[in-house]
Amino acid sequence: MVLNNKLIIIISSPSGVGKTTITKKLLKKIKESYLSVSCTTRNPRNNETNKVDYFFISKRKFLKFKKEKKFLETAKVHNNYYGTLKSELKKNNKKNKVILLDIDWQGARNIRKKIKKNCYSFFLLPPSILILKKRLLKRHYDNKSLAISRLASARKDLKYWDEYDYIYINDKLNKCVNEISNKINDLITENNKRSNIKKIVKKL
């Protein structure tokens, strides 16, 4: 897929580390950025809104989209399907310079295979397994077995950190957001610089 001079920024982490919260904060800090809203077959949480946080669709519709090749990538996580729509990456393409993707390691791996240029990946780590366990127990306070299951999955997801370009520990939220925001702005500056050089070379 060709996205001209846009930057693709992938944010991934195990469940409970904070990728969705951090991605939302980055949207406010990074100029000319937007979120690629993913499709999912899971049920929305109490604080989630359809078409804003996710496109919440049925399994039947998801598989229909997949058959019609509307997805750039798909993954199955905790028995639910997730997918990145090609149309989401193309929307506002002329206006915005940065596209943020809040996806897991499976989706990130597939995206990197298909988009080689201007695609950068960030992986978030918890300060410790104990802190992650506390976060998951708080999130799933009414279902301890689900929290323990998510923790087991998180341990497995941690193994894929080395596939990413940049690694950050989400210990203090705002500090982590600022560090990632600074790195993305550096990448934007470098990308603009290379774009300008390319224009100059064409005229030589």
PDB file of C-alpha atoms in Angstrom:
ATOM      1  CA  MET A   1       0.000   0.000   0.000  1.00  0.00           C
ATOM      2  CA  VAL A   2       1.334   3.445  -0.974  1.00  0.00           C
ATOM      3  CA  LEU A   3       0.624   6.276   1.473  1.00  0.00           C
ATOM      4  CA  ASN A   4       2.782   8.937  -0.143  1.00  0.00           C
ATOM      5  CA  ASN A   5       4.743  10.832   2.520  1.00  0.00           C
ATOM      6  CA  LYS A   6       2.684   9.845   5.572  1.00  0.00           C
ATOM      7  CA  LEU A   7       4.109   8.317   8.724  1.00  0.00           C
ATOM      8  CA  ILE A   8       2.593   5.122  10.092  1.00  0.00           C
ATOM      9  CA  ILE A   9       3.036   4.908  13.868  1.00  0.00           C
ATOM     10  CA  ILE A  10       2.182   1.567  15.475  1.00  0.00           C
ATOM     11  CA  ILE A  11       1.548   1.442  19.224  1.00  0.00           C
ATOM     12  CA  SER A  12       1.437  -2.035  20.798  1.00  0.00           C
ATOM     13  CA  SER A  13       1.517  -3.535  24.269  1.00  0.00           C
ATOM     14  CA  PRO A  14       0.211  -6.483  26.242  1.00  0.00           C
ATOM     15  CA  SER A  15      -3.257  -6.071  27.749  1.00  0.00           C
ATOM     16  CA  GLY A  16      -3.293  -3.644  30.657  1.00  0.00           C
ATOM     17  CA  VAL A  17      -0.070  -1.773  29.851  1.00  0.00           C
ATOM     18  CA  GLY A  18      -1.867   1.276  28.456  1.00  0.00           C
ATOM     19  CA  LYS A  19      -1.522   1.457  24.668  1.00  0.00           C
ATOM     20  CA  THR A  20      -5.052   2.779  24.109  1.00  0.00           C
ATOM     21  CA  THR A  21      -4.736   5.493  26.765  1.00  0.00           C
ATOM     22  CA  ILE A  22      -1.331   6.543  25.445  1.00  0.00           C
ATOM     23  CA  THR A  23      -2.521   6.534  21.826  1.00  0.00           C
ATOM     24  CA  LYS A  24      -5.422   8.860  22.707  1.00  0.00           C
ATOM     25  CA  LYS A  25      -3.058  11.256  24.459  1.00  0.00           C
ATOM     26  CA  LEU A  26      -0.667  11.182  21.495  1.00  0.00           C
ATOM     27  CA  LEU A  27      -3.513  12.203  19.183  1.00  0.00           C
ATOM     28  CA  LYS A  28      -3.829  15.437  21.163  1.00  0.00           C
ATOM     29  CA  LYS A  29      -0.087  16.116  21.161  1.00  0.00           C
ATOM     30  CA  ILE A  30       0.887  15.195  17.588  1.00  0.00           C
ATOM     31  CA  LYS A  31      -0.203  17.784  15.030  1.00  0.00           C
ATOM     32  CA  GLU A  32      -1.969  16.595  11.877  1.00  0.00           C
ATOM     33  CA  SER A  33      -2.466  13.073  13.201  1.00  0.00           C
ATOM     34  CA  TYR A  34      -5.454  10.755  13.302  1.00  0.00           C
ATOM     35  CA  LEU A  35      -6.321   7.321  14.608  1.00  0.00           C
ATOM     36  CA  SER A  36      -6.897   4.381  12.297  1.00  0.00           C
ATOM     37  CA  VAL A  37     -10.043   2.918  13.897  1.00  0.00           C
ATOM     38  CA  SER A  38      -9.922  -0.880  13.893  1.00  0.00           C
ATOM     39  CA  CYS A  39     -12.791  -3.317  13.466  1.00  0.00           C
ATOM     40  CA  THR A  40     -13.503  -5.858  16.186  1.00  0.00           C
ATOM     41  CA  THR A  41     -16.066  -8.546  16.929  1.00  0.00           C
ATOM     42  CA  ARG A  42     -15.763  -8.150  20.712  1.00  0.00           C
ATOM     43  CA  ASN A  43     -18.353  -6.330  22.781  1.00  0.00           C
ATOM     44  CA  PRO A  44     -17.681  -2.664  23.627  1.00  0.00           C
ATOM     45  CA  ARG A  45     -16.591  -1.729  27.137  1.00  0.00           C
ATOM     46  CA  ASN A  46     -18.606   0.799  29.138  1.00  0.00           C
ATOM     47  CA  ASN A  47     -16.323   3.700  28.198  1.00  0.00           C
ATOM     48  CA  GLU A  48     -16.078   2.859  24.476  1.00  0.00           C
ATOM     49  CA  THR A  49     -17.982   4.388  21.565  1.00  0.00           C
ATOM     50  CA  ASN A  50     -18.705   2.738  18.227  1.00  0.00           C
ATOM     51  CA  LYS A  51     -16.843   4.292  15.268  1.00  0.00           C
ATOM     52  CA  VAL A  52     -14.598   6.235  17.683  1.00  0.00           C
ATOM     53  CA  ASP A  53     -12.747   3.569  19.659  1.00  0.00           C
ATOM     54  CA  TYR A  54     -13.577   0.667  17.325  1.00  0.00           C
ATOM     55  CA  PHE A  55     -15.994  -0.354  14.653  1.00  0.00           C
ATOM     56  CA  PHE A  56     -17.924  -2.960  16.641  1.00  0.00           C
ATOM     57  CA  ILE A  57     -19.249  -5.436  14.088  1.00  0.00           C
ATOM     58  CA  SER A  58     -20.553  -8.997  13.976  1.00  0.00           C
ATOM     59  CA  LYS A  59     -18.343 -11.969  13.187  1.00  0.00           C
ATOM     60  CA  ARG A  60     -20.368 -12.510  10.010  1.00  0.00           C
ATOM     61  CA  LYS A  61     -19.718  -8.952   8.811  1.00  0.00           C
ATOM     62  CA  PHE A  62     -16.045  -9.206   9.757  1.00  0.00           C
ATOM     63  CA  LEU A  63     -15.570 -12.374   7.717  1.00  0.00           C
ATOM     64  CA  LYS A  64     -17.451 -10.747   4.825  1.00  0.00           C
ATOM     65  CA  PHE A  65     -15.047  -7.770   4.914  1.00  0.00           C
ATOM     66  CA  LYS A  66     -12.106 -10.172   5.037  1.00  0.00           C
ATOM     67  CA  LYS A  67     -13.379 -12.085   2.014  1.00  0.00           C
ATOM     68  CA  GLU A  68     -13.817  -8.805   0.140  1.00  0.00           C
ATOM     69  CA  LYS A  69     -10.183  -7.939   1.032  1.00  0.00           C
ATOM     70  CA  LYS A  70     -11.117  -4.745   2.849  1.00  0.00           C
ATOM     71  CA  PHE A  71      -8.562  -5.383   5.590  1.00  0.00           C
ATOM     72  CA  LEU A  72      -4.866  -4.648   5.430  1.00  0.00           C
ATOM     73  CA  GLU A  73      -4.358  -7.054   8.337  1.00  0.00           C
ATOM     74  CA  THR A  74      -6.415  -9.188  10.696  1.00  0.00           C
ATOM     75  CA  ALA A  75      -5.736 -11.038  13.942  1.00  0.00           C
ATOM     76  CA  LYS A  76      -7.585 -13.188  16.438  1.00  0.00           C
ATOM     77  CA  VAL A  77      -7.086 -12.152  20.068  1.00  0.00           C
ATOM     78  CA  HIS A  78      -8.891 -13.714  23.070  1.00  0.00           C
ATOM     79  CA  ASN A  79     -11.335 -15.430  20.675  1.00  0.00           C
ATOM     80  CA  ASN A  80     -12.291 -12.116  19.045  1.00  0.00           C
ATOM     81  CA  TYR A  81     -11.349 -10.836  15.590  1.00  0.00           C
ATOM     82  CA  TYR A  82      -9.572  -7.532  14.965  1.00  0.00           C
ATOM     83  CA  GLY A  83      -8.716  -5.896  11.659  1.00  0.00           C
ATOM     84  CA  THR A  84      -7.291  -2.711  10.123  1.00  0.00           C
ATOM     85  CA  LEU A  85      -9.388  -1.382   7.250  1.00  0.00           C
ATOM     86  CA  LYS A  86      -7.509  -0.177   4.178  1.00  0.00           C
ATOM     87  CA  SER A  87     -10.003   2.686   3.956  1.00  0.00           C
ATOM     88  CA  GLU A  88      -8.962   3.925   7.422  1.00  0.00           C
ATOM     89  CA  LEU A  89      -5.369   4.387   6.299  1.00  0.00           C
ATOM     90  CA  LYS A  90      -6.441   6.221   3.174  1.00  0.00           C
ATOM     91  CA  LYS A  91      -8.936   8.624   4.763  1.00  0.00           C
ATOM     92  CA  ASN A  92      -7.813  12.234   5.287  1.00  0.00           C
ATOM     93  CA  ASN A  93      -4.660  11.169   3.500  1.00  0.00           C
ATOM     94  CA  LYS A  94      -3.975  14.594   2.020  1.00  0.00           C
ATOM     95  CA  LYS A  95      -4.532  16.494   5.259  1.00  0.00           C
ATOM     96  CA  ASN A  96      -2.850  14.437   7.949  1.00  0.00           C
ATOM     97  CA  LYS A  97       0.814  13.496   8.108  1.00  0.00           C
ATOM     98  CA  VAL A  98       0.710  10.891  10.893  1.00  0.00           C
ATOM     99  CA  ILE A  99      -1.512   7.822  11.169  1.00  0.00           C
ATOM    100  CA  LEU A 100      -1.631   6.149  14.589  1.00  0.00           C
ATOM    101  CA  LEU A 101      -2.476   2.461  14.892  1.00  0.00           C
ATOM    102  CA  ASP A 102      -3.424   0.921  18.251  1.00  0.00           C
ATOM    103  CA  ILE A 103      -2.877  -2.776  17.462  1.00  0.00           C
ATOM    104  CA  ASP A 104      -1.333  -5.914  18.958  1.00  0.00           C
ATOM    105  CA  TRP A 105       1.897  -7.659  17.914  1.00  0.00           C
ATOM    106  CA  GLN A 106       0.137  -9.834  15.326  1.00  0.00           C
ATOM    107  CA  GLY A 107      -1.336  -6.837  13.537  1.00  0.00           C
ATOM    108  CA  ALA A 108       1.934  -4.927  13.834  1.00  0.00           C
ATOM    109  CA  ARG A 109       3.867  -7.784  12.268  1.00  0.00           C
ATOM    110  CA  ASN A 110       1.449  -7.955   9.336  1.00  0.00           C
ATOM    111  CA  ILE A 111       1.464  -4.186   8.808  1.00  0.00           C
ATOM    112  CA  ARG A 112       5.268  -4.061   8.708  1.00  0.00           C
ATOM    113  CA  LYS A 113       5.301  -6.758   6.035  1.00  0.00           C
ATOM    114  CA  LYS A 114       2.991  -4.715   3.801  1.00  0.00           C
ATOM    115  CA  ILE A 115       4.174  -1.166   4.498  1.00  0.00           C
ATOM    116  CA  LYS A 116       7.946  -0.907   4.282  1.00  0.00           C
ATOM    117  CA  LYS A 117       8.316   2.861   4.002  1.00  0.00           C
ATOM    118  CA  ASN A 118       7.799   5.375   6.831  1.00  0.00           C
ATOM    119  CA  CYS A 119       6.396   2.774   9.216  1.00  0.00           C
ATOM    120  CA  TYR A 120       7.653   2.850  12.808  1.00  0.00           C
ATOM    121  CA  SER A 121       6.620   0.620  15.691  1.00  0.00           C
ATOM    122  CA  PHE A 122       6.539   1.311  19.443  1.00  0.00           C
ATOM    123  CA  PHE A 123       6.152  -1.341  22.125  1.00  0.00           C
ATOM    124  CA  LEU A 124       5.082  -0.533  25.669  1.00  0.00           C
ATOM    125  CA  LEU A 125       6.269  -2.512  28.668  1.00  0.00           C
ATOM    126  CA  PRO A 126       4.848  -2.521  32.217  1.00  0.00           C
ATOM    127  CA  PRO A 127       7.174  -1.490  35.069  1.00  0.00           C
ATOM    128  CA  SER A 128       6.784  -5.002  36.474  1.00  0.00           C
ATOM    129  CA  ILE A 129       4.554  -8.071  36.250  1.00  0.00           C
ATOM    130  CA  LEU A 130       3.223  -7.315  39.729  1.00  0.00           C
ATOM    131  CA  ILE A 131       2.037  -3.846  38.669  1.00  0.00           C
ATOM    132  CA  LEU A 132       0.519  -5.274  35.499  1.00  0.00           C
ATOM    133  CA  LYS A 133      -1.338  -7.872  37.569  1.00  0.00           C
ATOM    134  CA  LYS A 134      -2.757  -5.119  39.801  1.00  0.00           C
ATOM    135  CA  ARG A 135      -3.903  -3.138  36.730  1.00  0.00           C
ATOM    136  CA  LEU A 136      -5.640  -6.166  35.215  1.00  0.00           C
ATOM    137  CA  LEU A 137      -7.327  -7.109  38.499  1.00  0.00           C
ATOM    138  CA  LYS A 138      -8.594  -3.526  38.758  1.00  0.00           C
ATOM    139  CA  ARG A 139      -9.873  -3.559  35.164  1.00  0.00           C
ATOM    140  CA  HIS A 140     -11.600  -6.934  35.600  1.00  0.00           C
ATOM    141  CA  TYR A 141     -12.558  -6.483  39.253  1.00  0.00           C
ATOM    142  CA  ASP A 142     -15.745  -8.529  38.763  1.00  0.00           C
ATOM    143  CA  ASN A 143     -13.993 -11.451  37.031  1.00  0.00           C
ATOM    144  CA  LYS A 144     -10.720 -12.486  38.649  1.00  0.00           C
ATOM    145  CA  SER A 145     -10.295 -15.553  36.411  1.00  0.00           C
ATOM    146  CA  LEU A 146     -10.475 -13.315  33.328  1.00  0.00           C
ATOM    147  CA  ALA A 147      -7.818 -11.026  34.809  1.00  0.00           C
ATOM    148  CA  ILE A 148      -5.513 -13.995  35.439  1.00  0.00           C
ATOM    149  CA  SER A 149      -6.140 -15.228  31.889  1.00  0.00           C
ATOM    150  CA  ARG A 150      -5.235 -11.787  30.487  1.00  0.00           C
ATOM    151  CA  LEU A 151      -2.063 -11.796  32.594  1.00  0.00           C
ATOM    152  CA  ALA A 152      -1.030 -15.151  31.132  1.00  0.00           C
ATOM    153  CA  SER A 153      -1.617 -13.783  27.619  1.00  0.00           C
ATOM    154  CA  ALA A 154       0.337 -10.638  28.478  1.00  0.00           C
ATOM    155  CA  ARG A 155       3.346 -12.721  29.496  1.00  0.00           C
ATOM    156  CA  LYS A 156       3.287 -14.341  26.052  1.00  0.00           C
ATOM    157  CA  ASP A 157       2.907 -10.996  24.269  1.00  0.00           C
ATOM    158  CA  LEU A 158       5.978  -9.626  26.060  1.00  0.00           C
ATOM    159  CA  LYS A 159       8.123 -12.046  24.063  1.00  0.00           C
ATOM    160  CA  TYR A 160       7.597  -9.988  20.897  1.00  0.00           C
ATOM    161  CA  TRP A 161       9.099  -6.726  22.169  1.00  0.00           C
ATOM    162  CA  ASP A 162      12.260  -7.258  20.137  1.00  0.00           C
ATOM    163  CA  GLU A 163      10.329  -7.007  16.848  1.00  0.00           C
ATOM    164  CA  TYR A 164       9.691  -3.293  17.473  1.00  0.00           C
ATOM    165  CA  ASP A 165      11.708  -0.201  16.606  1.00  0.00           C
ATOM    166  CA  TYR A 166      11.288   1.585  19.925  1.00  0.00           C
ATOM    167  CA  ILE A 167      10.609   0.283  23.437  1.00  0.00           C
ATOM    168  CA  TYR A 168       9.183   2.331  26.314  1.00  0.00           C
ATOM    169  CA  ILE A 169       8.264   1.452  29.895  1.00  0.00           C
ATOM    170  CA  ASN A 170       4.899   2.862  30.938  1.00  0.00           C
ATOM    171  CA  ASP A 171       5.705   3.627  34.560  1.00  0.00           C
ATOM    172  CA  LYS A 172       4.512   7.233  34.753  1.00  0.00           C
ATOM    173  CA  LEU A 173       1.863   7.881  32.105  1.00  0.00           C
ATOM    174  CA  ASN A 174       2.561  11.509  31.184  1.00  0.00           C
ATOM    175  CA  LYS A 175       6.321  10.957  31.154  1.00  0.00           C
ATOM    176  CA  CYS A 176       5.897   8.004  28.800  1.00  0.00           C
ATOM    177  CA  VAL A 177       3.553   9.985  26.530  1.00  0.00           C
ATOM    178  CA  ASN A 178       6.006  12.885  26.342  1.00  0.00           C
ATOM    179  CA  GLU A 179       8.929  10.595  25.508  1.00  0.00           C
ATOM    180  CA  ILE A 180       7.027   8.877  22.701  1.00  0.00           C
ATOM    181  CA  SER A 181       5.659  12.192  21.425  1.00  0.00           C
ATOM    182  CA  ASN A 182       9.180  13.626  21.243  1.00  0.00           C
ATOM    183  CA  LYS A 183      10.412  10.613  19.297  1.00  0.00           C
ATOM    184  CA  ILE A 184       7.506  10.829  16.838  1.00  0.00           C
ATOM    185  CA  ASN A 185       8.161  14.537  16.305  1.00  0.00           C
ATOM    186  CA  ASP A 186      11.816  13.694  15.584  1.00  0.00           C
ATOM    187  CA  LEU A 187      10.640  11.161  12.994  1.00  0.00           C
ATOM    188  CA  ILE A 188       8.322  13.757  11.452  1.00  0.00           C
ATOM    189  CA  THR A 189      11.181  16.247  11.202  1.00  0.00           C
ATOM    190  CA  GLU A 190      13.463  13.678   9.591  1.00  0.00           C
ATOM    191  CA  ASN A 191      10.713  12.601   7.193  1.00  0.00           C
ATOM    192  CA  ASN A 192      10.075  16.216   6.130  1.00  0.00           C
ATOM    193  CA  LYS A 193      13.790  16.759   5.665  1.00  0.00           C
ATOM    194  CA  ARG A 194      14.122  13.721   3.397  1.00  0.00           C
ATOM    195  CA  SER A 195      11.030  14.801   1.458  1.00  0.00           C
ATOM    196  CA  ASN A 196      12.518  18.249   0.827  1.00  0.00           C
ATOM    197  CA  ILE A 197      15.859  16.751  -0.230  1.00  0.00           C
ATOM    198  CA  LYS A 198      14.025  14.474  -2.645  1.00  0.00           C
ATOM    199  CA  LYS A 199      12.377  17.514  -4.256  1.00  0.00           C
ATOM    200  CA  ILE A 200      15.724  19.289  -4.561  1.00  0.00           C
ATOM    201  CA  VAL A 201      17.398  16.248  -6.139  1.00  0.00           C
ATOM    202  CA  LYS A 202      14.599  15.970  -8.715  1.00  0.00           C
ATOM    203  CA  LYS A 203      15.384  19.491  -9.894  1.00  0.00           C
ATOM    204  CA  LEU A 204      19.109  18.827 -10.317  1.00  0.00           C
TER     205      LEU A 204
END
